[in-house]
Amino acid sequence: MLNASNDQTELLHERKLAAIFNSVFNKAYIICYYIGIYTALAIKSVANSARFVAGFAIRLFCLLLSKLKKININVSEPKRIIKGYRAVFKQSVEIFKTQGLIFAVKGHFKLLASAVKRNKKTALWALNYLAPAAAVIVLVITICFWSGVTFALEVRYNDTVAYINDESVFNKAVELVMDRMLAGDGKDLIGEPEYSLKLVSDKNLIGHEEMSSIIVSSTDKLCEATGIYKNDQLLAVCSDVSEIQSSIDAYLNSYKTDSEVKSVDFTDNIEFVSGIYPSSYLKPASEIKDTYLSSGKDTALSVKVVRNVTYTEEIPFESVEIQKSNLSKSYRKVTKEGSNGLATISAEVTLVDGVEVGRVVLSTQVIKEPENEQVTVGTAEPNKSSATKALTSAGTTAGDFCWPIKRVAGSYISSYFGDGRGHKGYDFAAPRGTDIYSVADGTVVSINSSGSGYGLHFVIDHGNGLKTLYAHCSVINVKLGQKVSKGEKIAEIGRTGYATGNHLHFEVWENGGAVDPAKYFGR
């Protein structure tokens, strides 16, 4: 009775298992059916040569599934196969434990073969179901494989291999490299590739941009670098532009010496342009810095510094003339000394390599106003004296003395002995640098010993208590103790000391006192 109950329970389980298998196969059939339809539609877009094979495979697949749907599966066969394989697997494990892996594998396949021989019906059942499934799997794998591969050109360039659709990709890559070449002739630096036809995956194909990178990276004749340009003219090429930029910043910062510096920059336009350059153009960063960022070198980049400065400056006084009709036209005398004013000035000063090239005054604050100079000038026409007549025939001897200057354009006697507040001699007005001559033989007895008002001056002793003084010179051509001859050049006219213009102040001394020189010029 107990055995009958167990048999009924086992039969019930088998029916439930069969129902589950039938349900699974029904759903699998529906899914696979629609997959087959959509797969068939997709394959229609492939080449004509693949349509027949694909269509046949899909129809076979659908037919197989339709037959499976009609089969009321008996699960006893799968159970028997699984049970038998478990027994084979256990025996293989025992062989592995006692004899090792190789004998276990060999024994495993022998046991499988003997099991198949003993259960031909079961093996045939498995073959009927598994073979179509395996065929479908192989078909799907084949379709997937051929849908992801293509025939392409293998490009071998400088021992680097790449895959492209056709030669136009390489040619376009060469054009791209040429366009990015910023110096030199790229045609001579790009070699010829080697082509061969290969079957490759679509994923391995590259475009012209990647090919251009390979062209540059696979040769030592080209390089990705940065060019340094001065006013659009290439100065140098470097691989590490960050180091050069840091050096430039440090170089410019070295000119920011104090708070008055407003800005520091190069006088020229300096640019960095990245691209492809011939490798022969590359220079080490140290060489570039030594050439272009070293102060004092002719090749150094010029630096412009703008400074805001504040300083005091004198305001020059003006000269105001007071005309006197009772004085000779040649009369001119300062009657009131002028004095300069003072102002505080704020300015923007521009220097290039330390040399000032521009100054813009921003503001001026007057601290002291200037006091103008007053000059008394005569307006009456002078009577020509014998001295003036003698000067007209310059270079000749009049009386005991010759004239101390020769006639030149713009020369005249601007002041006589006794003019104004007791003028002590003659003033001979003439251009700066006009030669001064000794009026007689004598010896130089003093130089610059009569006060700063005379400027550069000296005295010649002519003997018998007679001396002559020459003042306001620009150059003195004699030395202390030197003997001079009458008519010998001894100095040049200037305006040193207290002088309002270029002239020679000439005095004649008799026994230490100034006398009118006229009598010595034949007056």
XYZ file of C-alpha atoms in Angstrom:
523
model
C 0.000 0.000 0.000
C 2.894 2.285 0.859
C 4.588 1.535 -2.469
C 1.426 2.390 -4.387
C 1.231 5.727 -2.605
C 4.854 6.530 -3.472
C 4.288 5.649 -7.120
C 1.311 7.983 -7.302
C 3.320 10.808 -5.712
C 6.183 10.280 -8.152
C 3.758 10.230 -11.072
C 2.212 13.461 -9.853
C 5.644 15.125 -9.669
C 6.481 13.989 -13.173
C 3.247 15.446 -14.542
C 3.924 18.782 -12.799
C 7.467 18.827 -14.168
C 6.156 18.072 -17.668
C 3.630 20.896 -17.360
C 6.408 23.286 -16.341
C 8.549 22.224 -19.304
C 5.609 22.674 -21.699
C 4.928 26.173 -20.318
C 8.584 27.170 -20.649
C 8.751 25.858 -24.198
C 5.555 27.702 -25.142
C 6.975 31.019 -23.910
C 10.352 30.315 -25.468
C 8.632 29.573 -28.745
C 6.797 32.924 -28.747
C 9.977 34.872 -27.876
C 12.108 33.060 -30.407
C 9.429 33.401 -33.039
C 9.442 37.200 -32.867
C 13.218 37.252 -32.581
C 13.327 35.226 -35.753
C 10.978 37.626 -37.548
C 12.929 40.768 -36.562
C 16.228 39.069 -37.272
C 14.975 38.144 -40.720
C 13.975 41.751 -41.365
C 17.398 42.993 -40.249
C 19.295 40.498 -42.377
C 17.437 41.638 -45.489
C 19.575 44.792 -45.430
C 22.789 42.766 -45.745
C 24.460 41.818 -49.040
C 22.674 39.424 -51.439
C 25.290 36.771 -50.789
C 24.273 36.561 -47.095
C 20.516 36.660 -47.587
C 20.128 33.048 -48.633
C 22.204 31.631 -45.769
C 20.598 33.835 -43.153
C 17.079 33.188 -44.404
C 17.652 29.460 -44.439
C 19.030 29.532 -40.886
C 16.118 31.560 -39.576
C 13.558 29.306 -41.225
C 15.308 26.265 -39.809
C 15.307 27.834 -36.385
C 11.600 28.685 -36.555
C 10.744 25.199 -37.877
C 12.657 23.604 -35.036
C 10.844 25.679 -32.476
C 7.465 24.929 -34.038
C 8.155 21.204 -33.739
C 9.302 21.578 -30.195
C 6.031 23.262 -29.397
C 4.077 20.188 -30.529
C 6.187 17.714 -28.568
C 4.874 16.619 -25.229
C 8.249 16.322 -23.561
C 8.990 13.293 -21.494
C 11.310 14.413 -18.745
C 12.432 10.923 -17.941
C 15.124 11.080 -20.661
C 16.751 14.283 -19.383
C 16.615 12.863 -15.874
C 18.333 9.702 -17.022
C 21.043 11.724 -18.825
C 21.681 13.861 -15.771
C 21.759 10.874 -13.471
C 24.197 9.057 -15.762
C 26.490 12.104 -16.066
C 26.602 12.438 -12.297
C 27.808 8.865 -12.032
C 30.470 9.467 -14.695
C 31.597 12.657 -12.931
C 31.934 10.855 -9.568
C 34.069 8.147 -11.147
C 36.272 10.817 -12.802
C 36.805 12.491 -9.422
C 37.943 9.209 -7.901
C 40.403 8.685 -10.775
C 41.746 12.233 -10.252
C 42.350 11.542 -6.559
C 44.244 8.322 -7.207
C 45.934 8.813 -10.613
C 46.017 12.574 -11.363
C 44.465 15.087 -13.730
C 45.534 13.590 -17.078
C 44.141 10.122 -16.275
C 41.008 11.738 -14.880
C 40.367 13.613 -18.150
C 41.060 10.515 -20.265
C 38.884 8.365 -18.034
C 36.138 10.963 -18.102
C 35.850 10.843 -21.881
C 36.091 7.004 -21.923
C 33.255 6.751 -19.426
C 31.195 9.179 -21.488
C 31.828 7.127 -24.642
C 30.847 3.848 -22.964
C 27.756 5.506 -21.480
C 26.712 6.688 -24.935
C 27.154 3.155 -26.323
C 25.058 1.666 -23.535
C 22.328 4.301 -23.896
C 22.150 4.913 -27.624
C 18.500 5.812 -27.415
C 19.162 8.501 -24.821
C 22.189 9.838 -26.761
C 20.091 9.974 -29.925
C 17.420 11.873 -28.042
C 20.029 14.420 -26.835
C 21.466 14.734 -30.334
C 18.044 15.451 -31.814
C 17.588 18.376 -29.459
C 21.128 19.668 -28.983
C 22.387 19.537 -32.597
C 19.865 22.084 -33.957
C 20.533 24.323 -30.977
C 24.297 24.105 -31.595
C 23.764 24.884 -35.278
C 21.780 27.984 -34.375
C 24.498 29.095 -31.956
C 27.199 28.621 -34.619
C 25.095 30.584 -37.102
C 24.596 33.468 -34.687
C 28.324 33.552 -33.869
C 29.195 33.540 -37.578
C 26.818 36.415 -38.323
C 28.156 38.429 -35.389
C 31.738 37.807 -36.462
C 31.269 38.915 -40.054
C 29.198 41.917 -39.060
C 32.164 43.287 -37.012
C 35.052 42.803 -39.464
C 36.015 44.338 -42.764
C 38.821 44.425 -45.300
C 41.163 47.379 -44.705
C 44.596 48.732 -45.596
C 47.375 47.988 -43.177
C 49.672 51.029 -43.120
C 53.229 50.441 -41.974
C 54.934 53.795 -41.343
C 58.315 53.948 -39.623
C 57.719 50.544 -37.942
C 54.314 51.677 -36.674
C 51.245 49.743 -37.886
C 47.760 51.208 -38.325
C 44.588 50.284 -40.232
C 42.633 52.650 -42.487
C 39.800 52.384 -45.015
C 41.852 53.515 -48.009
C 44.862 55.604 -49.089
C 42.873 58.847 -48.981
C 42.915 58.655 -45.171
C 46.724 58.703 -45.132
C 46.883 61.476 -47.748
C 44.465 63.584 -45.731
C 46.560 62.947 -42.614
C 49.644 64.214 -44.471
C 47.737 67.372 -45.462
C 46.748 67.883 -41.833
C 50.376 67.579 -40.727
C 51.434 70.060 -43.417
C 48.768 72.518 -42.287
C 50.051 72.312 -38.712
C 53.689 72.686 -39.770
C 54.740 76.154 -38.585
C 58.317 76.101 -39.885
C 60.460 74.213 -42.369
C 59.427 72.113 -45.370
C 57.318 69.171 -44.212
C 57.360 67.405 -47.599
C 60.997 66.440 -47.148
C 60.351 65.179 -43.609
C 57.378 62.848 -44.275
C 58.284 59.424 -45.687
C 56.327 56.952 -47.834
C 54.196 54.252 -46.133
C 53.863 50.537 -46.981
C 50.350 49.211 -47.711
C 48.864 45.697 -47.479
C 45.285 44.349 -47.464
C 44.119 42.857 -44.149
C 40.897 41.567 -42.573
C 40.450 43.504 -39.331
C 37.812 44.467 -36.817
C 35.934 47.709 -37.417
C 37.144 48.876 -34.006
C 40.760 48.877 -35.222
C 40.133 51.371 -38.040
C 41.429 54.921 -37.464
C 40.711 58.263 -39.135
C 42.987 60.917 -40.628
C 43.442 62.806 -37.334
C 44.759 59.734 -35.502
C 46.892 58.906 -38.547
C 48.416 62.409 -38.479
C 49.401 61.892 -34.837
C 51.072 58.594 -35.784
C 53.005 60.323 -38.596
C 54.398 62.878 -36.137
C 55.055 60.531 -33.210
C 56.711 57.768 -35.255
C 59.510 59.932 -36.708
C 62.407 61.758 -35.085
C 62.321 64.460 -37.778
C 59.102 66.085 -36.524
C 57.860 67.019 -33.076
C 54.957 68.603 -31.259
C 56.460 71.752 -29.730
C 55.935 75.457 -29.041
C 57.507 78.262 -31.039
C 58.517 81.586 -29.473
C 57.784 84.477 -31.833
C 58.945 88.096 -31.674
C 56.771 90.348 -33.844
C 55.708 87.283 -35.893
C 59.349 86.246 -36.375
C 60.362 82.827 -35.027
C 63.081 83.093 -32.383
C 63.257 79.572 -30.978
C 61.362 76.286 -30.535
C 61.113 74.465 -27.207
C 59.420 71.317 -25.972
C 58.688 72.586 -22.446
C 57.102 76.013 -22.818
C 56.079 76.137 -19.138
C 59.738 76.403 -18.107
C 60.284 79.288 -20.557
C 57.158 81.090 -19.335
C 58.344 80.768 -15.742
C 61.746 82.170 -16.732
C 60.083 85.095 -18.538
C 57.995 85.909 -15.467
C 61.100 85.839 -13.278
C 63.038 87.982 -15.792
C 60.334 90.671 -15.924
C 59.841 90.597 -12.150
C 63.538 91.393 -11.708
C 62.769 94.869 -13.118
C 60.144 95.549 -10.440
C 62.707 96.991 -8.060
C 60.432 99.298 -6.048
C 56.888 100.556 -5.593
C 57.346 103.278 -8.231
C 57.307 100.676 -11.021
C 53.881 100.757 -12.660
C 54.358 98.122 -15.358
C 57.043 95.930 -16.941
C 56.753 94.333 -20.357
C 58.703 93.544 -23.491
C 58.896 96.297 -26.085
C 58.149 93.731 -28.791
C 55.134 91.454 -29.155
C 56.117 88.019 -27.797
C 53.847 85.062 -28.642
C 53.849 81.310 -28.016
C 52.425 79.192 -30.853
C 52.030 75.419 -30.458
C 52.181 73.146 -33.486
C 54.439 70.821 -35.463
C 58.069 71.858 -36.012
C 61.155 70.165 -37.450
C 63.046 68.511 -34.611
C 66.212 70.299 -35.747
C 64.630 73.588 -34.604
C 64.415 72.456 -30.965
C 66.611 74.283 -28.448
C 67.158 73.519 -24.761
C 65.377 75.854 -22.366
C 68.720 76.835 -20.808
C 70.054 78.027 -24.182
C 66.906 80.060 -24.877
C 67.126 81.731 -21.459
C 70.825 82.486 -21.876
C 70.255 84.013 -25.329
C 67.095 86.054 -24.862
C 66.656 86.506 -21.107
C 70.103 87.722 -20.041
C 70.479 91.447 -19.357
C 73.351 93.133 -21.138
C 73.469 90.776 -24.125
C 72.837 92.122 -27.613
C 70.358 89.292 -28.227
C 68.371 89.937 -25.033
C 64.741 90.964 -25.428
C 64.254 94.684 -24.767
C 62.255 95.492 -21.649
C 60.039 98.547 -21.224
C 59.540 99.827 -17.680
C 56.954 102.473 -16.818
C 57.552 104.270 -13.513
C 55.503 106.838 -11.613
C 58.032 109.269 -10.123
C 57.814 112.410 -7.985
C 60.635 114.949 -7.941
C 61.418 118.665 -7.482
C 62.502 120.789 -10.398
C 63.588 124.389 -10.769
C 61.334 126.787 -12.654
C 63.669 128.956 -14.759
C 63.292 132.705 -14.400
C 62.652 134.940 -17.380
C 64.745 137.897 -18.472
C 62.945 141.266 -18.631
C 64.640 144.041 -20.637
C 64.498 147.685 -19.495
C 65.346 149.962 -22.406
C 67.372 153.184 -21.904
C 67.555 155.688 -24.758
C 70.535 157.497 -23.222
C 72.694 154.401 -23.417
C 74.441 152.999 -26.452
C 72.687 150.250 -28.352
C 75.618 148.006 -27.542
C 74.988 148.484 -23.813
C 73.499 145.567 -21.942
C 73.739 145.024 -18.212
C 71.940 142.922 -15.632
C 70.494 145.330 -13.083
C 68.621 142.743 -11.022
C 69.611 139.153 -10.671
C 66.897 136.581 -11.303
C 66.239 133.462 -9.249
C 64.647 130.189 -10.245
C 61.446 128.929 -8.720
C 60.771 125.417 -7.433
C 58.005 122.908 -8.190
C 57.059 119.351 -7.217
C 56.315 117.264 -10.307
C 54.600 113.894 -10.664
C 55.408 112.202 -13.954
C 55.154 108.888 -15.780
C 58.596 107.936 -17.067
C 59.137 105.247 -19.706
C 62.511 103.492 -19.888
C 63.697 100.920 -22.407
C 66.633 98.839 -21.190
C 67.280 101.489 -18.548
C 67.318 104.451 -20.976
C 64.566 107.058 -20.690
C 62.542 107.301 -23.909
C 59.513 109.237 -22.732
C 58.181 111.384 -19.907
C 54.604 112.509 -19.348
C 53.991 115.096 -16.608
C 50.880 114.141 -14.653
C 50.764 117.046 -12.187
C 52.811 120.089 -11.098
C 52.693 121.838 -7.713
C 54.574 125.149 -7.441
C 56.508 125.518 -4.186
C 58.278 128.793 -4.999
C 57.579 131.240 -7.803
C 60.581 132.381 -9.918
C 61.857 135.990 -9.730
C 62.549 137.469 -13.143
C 65.883 138.961 -14.125
C 66.007 142.644 -15.122
C 68.425 143.663 -17.872
C 69.078 147.284 -18.831
C 69.774 147.705 -22.542
C 70.644 150.804 -24.531
C 68.758 151.913 -27.617
C 70.962 154.816 -28.855
C 73.256 154.330 -31.822
C 76.890 154.420 -30.510
C 79.594 156.776 -31.852
C 82.334 154.738 -33.378
C 85.514 155.239 -31.409
C 88.998 154.541 -32.547
C 88.794 151.256 -30.656
C 85.761 150.147 -32.661
C 87.456 151.239 -35.877
C 90.528 149.323 -34.869
C 88.425 146.186 -34.242
C 87.028 146.513 -37.771
C 90.522 145.903 -39.059
C 91.002 142.992 -36.692
C 94.357 141.376 -36.372
C 96.352 144.562 -36.864
C 98.334 146.353 -34.140
C 96.900 149.617 -32.752
C 99.226 151.448 -30.354
C 101.136 149.021 -28.176
C 98.529 146.158 -28.129
C 96.960 144.020 -30.800
C 93.258 143.238 -30.434
C 92.482 140.128 -28.317
C 89.993 138.767 -30.905
C 89.776 138.789 -34.644
C 86.695 139.920 -36.430
C 84.112 137.163 -36.921
C 80.431 137.239 -37.770
C 78.495 138.569 -34.767
C 81.504 140.069 -32.947
C 81.378 143.547 -31.438
C 82.325 145.522 -28.320
C 79.273 145.172 -26.108
C 80.545 147.226 -23.166
C 83.267 149.819 -22.601
C 85.369 150.911 -19.656
C 83.230 152.824 -17.155
C 79.821 151.749 -18.511
C 77.048 151.185 -15.975
C 78.329 150.790 -12.437
C 82.000 151.335 -13.222
C 82.799 148.648 -15.771
C 86.539 147.871 -15.456
C 87.319 146.921 -19.025
C 85.975 145.985 -22.455
C 83.495 143.250 -23.262
C 84.096 141.672 -26.673
C 80.918 139.806 -27.738
C 81.517 136.878 -30.121
C 80.308 133.296 -30.685
C 81.405 130.613 -28.267
C 84.755 129.095 -29.203
C 86.100 132.246 -30.918
C 89.901 132.389 -30.493
C 91.421 134.807 -27.927
C 94.943 136.186 -28.530
C 97.594 137.689 -26.263
C 97.684 141.489 -26.807
C 101.453 141.600 -26.137
C 104.416 139.503 -25.086
C 104.304 138.332 -21.483
C 104.109 135.558 -18.899
C 101.030 133.864 -17.425
C 101.162 134.728 -13.711
C 97.759 133.497 -12.423
C 94.859 131.269 -13.465
C 91.380 131.392 -11.868
C 92.576 133.447 -8.905
C 90.285 136.490 -9.090
C 86.952 135.026 -7.933
C 84.263 132.766 -9.411
C 82.412 135.669 -11.002
C 85.043 135.813 -13.746
C 84.580 132.117 -14.571
C 87.600 130.649 -16.352
C 90.135 133.498 -16.383
C 93.866 134.204 -16.218
C 96.354 137.144 -16.007
C 99.406 137.873 -18.200
C 102.254 140.077 -16.901
C 103.772 142.246 -19.663
C 106.410 143.883 -17.444
C 106.820 147.380 -16.015
C 103.694 146.943 -13.831
C 101.405 146.289 -16.837
C 99.083 143.255 -16.768
C 96.038 142.100 -18.759
C 93.106 139.907 -17.597
C 91.040 137.579 -19.816
C 87.737 136.320 -18.272
C 84.604 134.164 -18.977
C 86.633 131.824 -21.234
C 85.294 128.451 -22.315
C 88.803 127.023 -22.739
C 92.215 128.196 -21.443
C 95.102 127.121 -23.678
C 98.010 128.304 -21.479
C 99.597 127.127 -18.238
C 100.857 128.986 -15.201
C 104.337 130.397 -15.862
C 104.064 129.937 -19.634
C 105.609 132.684 -21.808
C 103.380 133.928 -24.624
C 103.944 136.079 -27.671
C 101.906 138.943 -29.035
C 99.102 137.550 -31.269
C 99.459 133.994 -29.900
C 96.226 132.073 -29.247
C 95.738 131.724 -25.514
C 92.036 130.839 -24.948
C 88.508 130.621 -26.429
C 85.443 132.784 -25.755
C 82.672 131.402 -23.507
C 80.194 132.457 -20.811
C 81.565 130.887 -17.626
C 81.064 132.658 -14.321
C 78.576 135.546 -14.094
C 77.956 136.138 -17.771
C 74.706 136.716 -19.671
C 76.160 135.765 -23.031
C 79.300 134.582 -24.812
C 81.965 137.286 -24.560
C 85.523 138.114 -23.452
C 85.859 140.423 -20.477
C 89.243 142.148 -20.995
C 90.979 144.383 -18.412
C 94.275 146.315 -18.386
C 96.024 146.777 -15.028
C 98.676 149.381 -14.306
C 100.459 148.749 -11.024
C 97.454 146.755 -9.748
C 94.672 149.153 -10.799
C 92.279 148.848 -13.772
C 92.659 151.528 -16.478
C 90.851 152.270 -19.730
C 92.329 149.935 -22.369
C 91.587 152.461 -25.117
C 95.012 154.134 -24.995
C 96.723 150.815 -25.596
C 94.638 150.245 -28.719
C 95.638 153.563 -30.239
C 92.610 155.523 -28.886
